[in-house]
Short mmCIF file of C-alpha atoms and ligand atoms in Angstrom, two decimals:
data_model
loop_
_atom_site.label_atom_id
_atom_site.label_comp_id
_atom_site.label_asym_id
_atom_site.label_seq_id
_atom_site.Cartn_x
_atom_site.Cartn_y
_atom_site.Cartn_z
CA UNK W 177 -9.56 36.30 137.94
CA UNK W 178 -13.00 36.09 136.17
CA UNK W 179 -13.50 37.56 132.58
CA UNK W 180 -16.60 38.54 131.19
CA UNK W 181 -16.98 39.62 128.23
CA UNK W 182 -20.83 41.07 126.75
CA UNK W 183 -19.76 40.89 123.21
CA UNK W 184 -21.79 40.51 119.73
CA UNK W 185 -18.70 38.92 118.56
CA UNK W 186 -17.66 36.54 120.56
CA UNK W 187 -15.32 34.71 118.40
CA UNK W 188 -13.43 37.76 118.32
CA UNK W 189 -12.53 37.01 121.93
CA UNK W 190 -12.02 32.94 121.67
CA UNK W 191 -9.63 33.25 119.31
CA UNK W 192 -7.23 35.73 120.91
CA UNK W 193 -7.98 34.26 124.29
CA UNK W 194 -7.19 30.82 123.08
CA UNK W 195 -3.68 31.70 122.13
CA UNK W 196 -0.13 32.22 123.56
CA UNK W 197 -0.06 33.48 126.46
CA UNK W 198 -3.44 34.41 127.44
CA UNK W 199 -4.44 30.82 126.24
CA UNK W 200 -1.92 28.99 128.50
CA UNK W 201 -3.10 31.14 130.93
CA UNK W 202 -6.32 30.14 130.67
CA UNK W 203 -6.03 26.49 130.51
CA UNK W 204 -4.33 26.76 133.87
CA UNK W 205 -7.16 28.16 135.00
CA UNK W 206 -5.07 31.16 136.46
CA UNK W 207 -8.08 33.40 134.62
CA UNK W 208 -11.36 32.16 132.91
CA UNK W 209 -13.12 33.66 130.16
CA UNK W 210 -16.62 33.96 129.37
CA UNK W 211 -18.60 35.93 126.52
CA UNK W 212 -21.89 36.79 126.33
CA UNK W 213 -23.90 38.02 123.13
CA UNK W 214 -26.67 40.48 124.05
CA UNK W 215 -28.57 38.93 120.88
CA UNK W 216 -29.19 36.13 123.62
CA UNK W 217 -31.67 38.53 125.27
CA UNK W 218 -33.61 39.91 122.23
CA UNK W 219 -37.13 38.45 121.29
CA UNK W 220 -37.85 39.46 117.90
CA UNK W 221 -37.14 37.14 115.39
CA UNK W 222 -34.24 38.90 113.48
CA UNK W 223 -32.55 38.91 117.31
CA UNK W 224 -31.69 43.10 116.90
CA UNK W 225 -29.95 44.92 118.96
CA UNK W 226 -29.32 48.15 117.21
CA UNK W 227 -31.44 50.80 115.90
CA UNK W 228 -31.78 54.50 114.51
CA UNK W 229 -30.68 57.26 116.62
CA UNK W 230 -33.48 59.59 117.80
CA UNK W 231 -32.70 62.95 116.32
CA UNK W 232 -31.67 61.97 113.16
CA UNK W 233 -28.24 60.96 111.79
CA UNK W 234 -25.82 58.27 110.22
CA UNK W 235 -25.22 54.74 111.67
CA UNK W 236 -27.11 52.44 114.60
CA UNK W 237 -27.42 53.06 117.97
CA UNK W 238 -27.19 49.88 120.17
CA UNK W 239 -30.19 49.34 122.19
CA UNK W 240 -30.22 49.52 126.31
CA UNK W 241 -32.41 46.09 127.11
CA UNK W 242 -30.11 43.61 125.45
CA UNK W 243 -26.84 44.70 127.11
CA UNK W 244 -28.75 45.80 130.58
CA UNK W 245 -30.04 42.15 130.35
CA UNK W 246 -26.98 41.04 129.59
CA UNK W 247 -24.86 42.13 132.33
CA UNK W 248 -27.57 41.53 134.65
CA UNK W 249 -26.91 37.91 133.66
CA UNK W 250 -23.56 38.27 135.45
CA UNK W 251 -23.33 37.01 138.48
CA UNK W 252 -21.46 39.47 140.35
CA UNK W 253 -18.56 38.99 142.77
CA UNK W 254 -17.87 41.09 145.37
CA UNK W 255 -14.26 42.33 144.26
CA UNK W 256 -15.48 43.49 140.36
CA UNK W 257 -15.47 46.10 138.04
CA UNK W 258 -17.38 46.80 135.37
CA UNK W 259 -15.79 48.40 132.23
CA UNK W 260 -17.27 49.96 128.76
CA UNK W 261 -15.16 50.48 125.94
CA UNK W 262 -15.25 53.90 124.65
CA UNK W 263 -12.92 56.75 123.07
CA UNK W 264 -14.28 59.10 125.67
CA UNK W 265 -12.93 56.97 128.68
CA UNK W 266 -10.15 57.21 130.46
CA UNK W 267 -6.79 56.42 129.00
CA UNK W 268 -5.52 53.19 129.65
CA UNK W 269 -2.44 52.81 131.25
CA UNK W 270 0.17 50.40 133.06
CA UNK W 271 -1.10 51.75 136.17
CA UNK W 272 -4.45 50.64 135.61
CA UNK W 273 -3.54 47.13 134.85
CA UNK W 274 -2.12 47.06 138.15
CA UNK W 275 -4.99 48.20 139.84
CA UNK W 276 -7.18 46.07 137.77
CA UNK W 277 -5.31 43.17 138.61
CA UNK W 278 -6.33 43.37 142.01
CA UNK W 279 -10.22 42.30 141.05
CA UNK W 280 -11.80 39.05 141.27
CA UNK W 281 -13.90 39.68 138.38
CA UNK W 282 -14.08 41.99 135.53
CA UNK W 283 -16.81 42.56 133.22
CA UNK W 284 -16.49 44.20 129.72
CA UNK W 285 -19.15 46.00 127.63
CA UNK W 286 -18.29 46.00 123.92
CA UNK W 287 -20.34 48.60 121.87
CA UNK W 288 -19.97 48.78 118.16
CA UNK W 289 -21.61 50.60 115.13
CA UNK W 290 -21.78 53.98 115.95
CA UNK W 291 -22.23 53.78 119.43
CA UNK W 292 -24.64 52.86 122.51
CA UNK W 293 -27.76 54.27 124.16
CA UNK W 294 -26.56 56.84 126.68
CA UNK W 295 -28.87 55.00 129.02
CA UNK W 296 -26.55 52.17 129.27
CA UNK W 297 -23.69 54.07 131.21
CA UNK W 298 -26.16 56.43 132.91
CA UNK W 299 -27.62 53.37 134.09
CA UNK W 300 -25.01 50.55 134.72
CA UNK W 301 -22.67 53.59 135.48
CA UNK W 302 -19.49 51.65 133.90
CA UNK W 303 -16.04 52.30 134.48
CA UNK W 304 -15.04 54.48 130.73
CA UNK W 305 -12.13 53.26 129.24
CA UNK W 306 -10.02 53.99 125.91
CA UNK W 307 -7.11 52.29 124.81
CA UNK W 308 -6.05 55.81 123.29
CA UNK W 309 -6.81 58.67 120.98
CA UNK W 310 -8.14 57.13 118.34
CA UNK W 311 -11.21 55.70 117.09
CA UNK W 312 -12.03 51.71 116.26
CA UNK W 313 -15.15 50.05 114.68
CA UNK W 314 -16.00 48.21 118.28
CA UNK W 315 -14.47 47.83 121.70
CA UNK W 316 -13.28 43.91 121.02
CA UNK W 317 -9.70 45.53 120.64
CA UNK W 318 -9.76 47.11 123.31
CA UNK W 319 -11.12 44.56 125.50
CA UNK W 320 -8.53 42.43 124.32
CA UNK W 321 -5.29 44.82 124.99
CA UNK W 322 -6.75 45.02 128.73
CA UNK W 323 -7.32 41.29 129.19
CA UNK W 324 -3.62 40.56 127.97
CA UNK W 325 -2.11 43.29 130.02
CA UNK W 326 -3.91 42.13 133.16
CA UNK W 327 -3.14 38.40 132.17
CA UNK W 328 0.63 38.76 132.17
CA UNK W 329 0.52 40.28 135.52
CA UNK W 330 -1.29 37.25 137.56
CA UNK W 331 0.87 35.05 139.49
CA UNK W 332 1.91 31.95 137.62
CA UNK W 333 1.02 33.25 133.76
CA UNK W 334 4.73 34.14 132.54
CA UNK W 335 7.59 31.32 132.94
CA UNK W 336 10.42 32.11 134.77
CA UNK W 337 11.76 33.73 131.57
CA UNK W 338 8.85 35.74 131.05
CA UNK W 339 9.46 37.66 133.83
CA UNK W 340 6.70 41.00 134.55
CA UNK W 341 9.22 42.80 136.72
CA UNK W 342 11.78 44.33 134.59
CA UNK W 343 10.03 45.81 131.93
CA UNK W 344 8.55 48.90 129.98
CA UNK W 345 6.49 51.42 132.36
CA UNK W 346 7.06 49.33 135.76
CA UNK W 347 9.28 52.29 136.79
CA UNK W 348 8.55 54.84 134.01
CA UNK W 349 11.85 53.77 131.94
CA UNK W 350 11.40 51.86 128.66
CA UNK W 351 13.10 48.57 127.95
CA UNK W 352 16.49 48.24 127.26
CA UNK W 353 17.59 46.29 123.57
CA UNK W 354 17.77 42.76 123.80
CA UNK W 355 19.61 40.62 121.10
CA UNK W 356 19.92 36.74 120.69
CA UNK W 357 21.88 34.21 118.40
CA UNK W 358 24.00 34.91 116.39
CA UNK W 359 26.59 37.50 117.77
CA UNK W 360 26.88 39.23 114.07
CA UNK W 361 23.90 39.63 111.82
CA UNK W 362 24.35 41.10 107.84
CA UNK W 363 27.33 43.40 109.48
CA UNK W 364 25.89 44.53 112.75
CA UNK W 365 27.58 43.01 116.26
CA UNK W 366 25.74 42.40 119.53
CA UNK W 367 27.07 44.78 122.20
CA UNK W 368 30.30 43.64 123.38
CA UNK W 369 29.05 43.91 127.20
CA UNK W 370 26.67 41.47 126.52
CA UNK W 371 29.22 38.59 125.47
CA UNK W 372 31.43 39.38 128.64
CA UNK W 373 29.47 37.24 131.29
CA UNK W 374 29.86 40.23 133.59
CA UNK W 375 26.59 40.26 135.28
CA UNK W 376 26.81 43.20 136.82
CA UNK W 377 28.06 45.72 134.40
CA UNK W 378 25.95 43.85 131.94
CA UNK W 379 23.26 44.92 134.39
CA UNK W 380 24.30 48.65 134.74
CA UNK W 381 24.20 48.74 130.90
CA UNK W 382 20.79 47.66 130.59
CA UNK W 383 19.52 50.38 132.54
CA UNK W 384 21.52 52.84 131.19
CA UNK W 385 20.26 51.81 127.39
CA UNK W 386 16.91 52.18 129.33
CA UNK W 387 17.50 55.68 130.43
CA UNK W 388 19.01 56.49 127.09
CA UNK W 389 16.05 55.17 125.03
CA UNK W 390 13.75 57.19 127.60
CA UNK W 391 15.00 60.33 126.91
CA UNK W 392 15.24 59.50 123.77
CA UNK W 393 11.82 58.26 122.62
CA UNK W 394 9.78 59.37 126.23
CA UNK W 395 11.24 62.52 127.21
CA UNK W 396 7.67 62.87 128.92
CA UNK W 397 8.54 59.73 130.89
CA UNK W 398 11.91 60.39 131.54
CA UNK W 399 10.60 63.61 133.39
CA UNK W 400 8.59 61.35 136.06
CA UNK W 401 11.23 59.02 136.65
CA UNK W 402 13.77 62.15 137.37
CA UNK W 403 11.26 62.67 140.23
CA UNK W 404 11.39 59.51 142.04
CA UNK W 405 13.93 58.00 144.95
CA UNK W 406 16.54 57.40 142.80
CA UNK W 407 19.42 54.76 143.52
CA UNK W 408 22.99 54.99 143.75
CA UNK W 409 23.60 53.77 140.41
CA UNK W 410 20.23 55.40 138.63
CA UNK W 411 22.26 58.41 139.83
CA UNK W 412 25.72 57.43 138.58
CA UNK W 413 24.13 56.82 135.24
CA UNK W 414 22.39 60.05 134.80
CA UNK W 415 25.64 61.80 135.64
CA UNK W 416 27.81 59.62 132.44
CA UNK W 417 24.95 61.05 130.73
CA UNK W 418 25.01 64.26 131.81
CA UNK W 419 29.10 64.31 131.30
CA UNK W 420 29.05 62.83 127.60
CA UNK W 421 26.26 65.33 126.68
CA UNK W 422 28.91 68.27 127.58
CA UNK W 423 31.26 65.90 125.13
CA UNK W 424 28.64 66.49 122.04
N1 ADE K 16 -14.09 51.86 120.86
C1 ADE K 16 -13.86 52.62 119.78
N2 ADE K 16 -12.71 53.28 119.90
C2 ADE K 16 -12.17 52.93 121.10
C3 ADE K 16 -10.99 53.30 121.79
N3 ADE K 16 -10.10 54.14 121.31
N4 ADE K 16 -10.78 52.74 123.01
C4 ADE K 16 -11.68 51.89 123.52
N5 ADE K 16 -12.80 51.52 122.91
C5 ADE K 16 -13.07 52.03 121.70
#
């Protein structure tokens, strides 16, 4: 997996992309990272990128030639995307990172200030993400959250302890609690279960926390996974819950 990233803060990206995870990841060589600064392609001698919006109004618009230079300076692999951050994109989701974890190569426009020439998705026609419904200063953030998502889901990124399958949003439940050393902390105990050894009532447990914290916290959620196939036990579970409900 290729990452490529046209950014005019680059060190934005290094950092984050150095670290953890994403930066053992990296020095594996599982994914690379690259960023490019469209200042690179300007000729004037303050290097701008950005300038008033026709029509009037607050704020810099950034310019089309130095980002469709920039990307043009990609050299594009079959299997690749090309994604601009932007609040007016689609939503990003868990099911995108899977899909987007299927590419060879993905490439990442940044904007910042208040925005980018129109030009530059009419004419690149970029995939239009969001991260959600809210507004940030640039798309580095953004950028960032997908990277890490997508990172953690490559073969050979987590340890075996680290493990991508059972987890938030992989089958519309969120995570059961975990808890580590020691058993009692300032009054509050660790969940018998979870001392027992039992494997496979520890097992049950988890999912039912899962299920409980779902309906709790993602009743939306909860709705799509009452739609799918559901196994024996995901149906034993939702009956306790059912049963104890009638208790309250
Ligand atoms: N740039 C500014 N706000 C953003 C958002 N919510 N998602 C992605 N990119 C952005």
């Amino acid at each position: 997996m290729e990452f490529n990233i046209i950014t005019l803060f680059p060190e934005v990206i290094d950092f984050y992309c150095s670290s953890s995870i994403v930066g053992r990841a990296r020095k594996n060589n599982i994914m690379s990272v690259n960023t490019i600064n469209p200042r690179e392609f300007t000729n004037d001698k303050h290097r701008t990128v950005d300038d008033t919006p026709y029509g009037g109004g607050a704020g810099m618009v950034l310019m089309c030639d130095p980002f469709f230079k920039a990307v043009e300076s990609i050299e594009k692999k079959q299997n690749s995307e090309l994604i601009i951050l932007t609040p007016s994109g689609e939503t990003f989701n868990q099911k995108l990172v899977q899909e987007l974890s299927n590419k060879e190569q993905i490439n990442f426009i940044c904007g910042h200030y208040e925005g980018f020439d129109q030009r530059i998705i009419h004419g690149l026609q970029p995939r239009e993400v969001s991260i959600g419904d809210f507004v940030l200063t640039g798309g580095e953030p953004g950028t960032l959250c997908i990277i890490d998502a997508i990172t953690r889901l490559l073969p050979g990124s987590l340890g075996a302890d680290e493990s991508a399958i059972e987890e938030s949003f992989s089958e519309d439940l969120l995570e059961y609690p975990h808890y580590t050393r020691p058993a009692e902390y300032r009054g509050m105990q660790v969940p018998e279960i979870l001392l027992s050894g039992h494997h496979a009532n520890i097992a049950k447990w988890r999912k039912k926390q899962s299920v409980l914290a779902t309906i709790k916290k993602r009743p939306d959620l909860f709705e799509k996974f009452k739609q799918k196939q559901l196994t024996k036990q995901e149906k034993e579970i939702l009956k306790e819950i059912e049963e104890t409900r009638g208790e309250e």
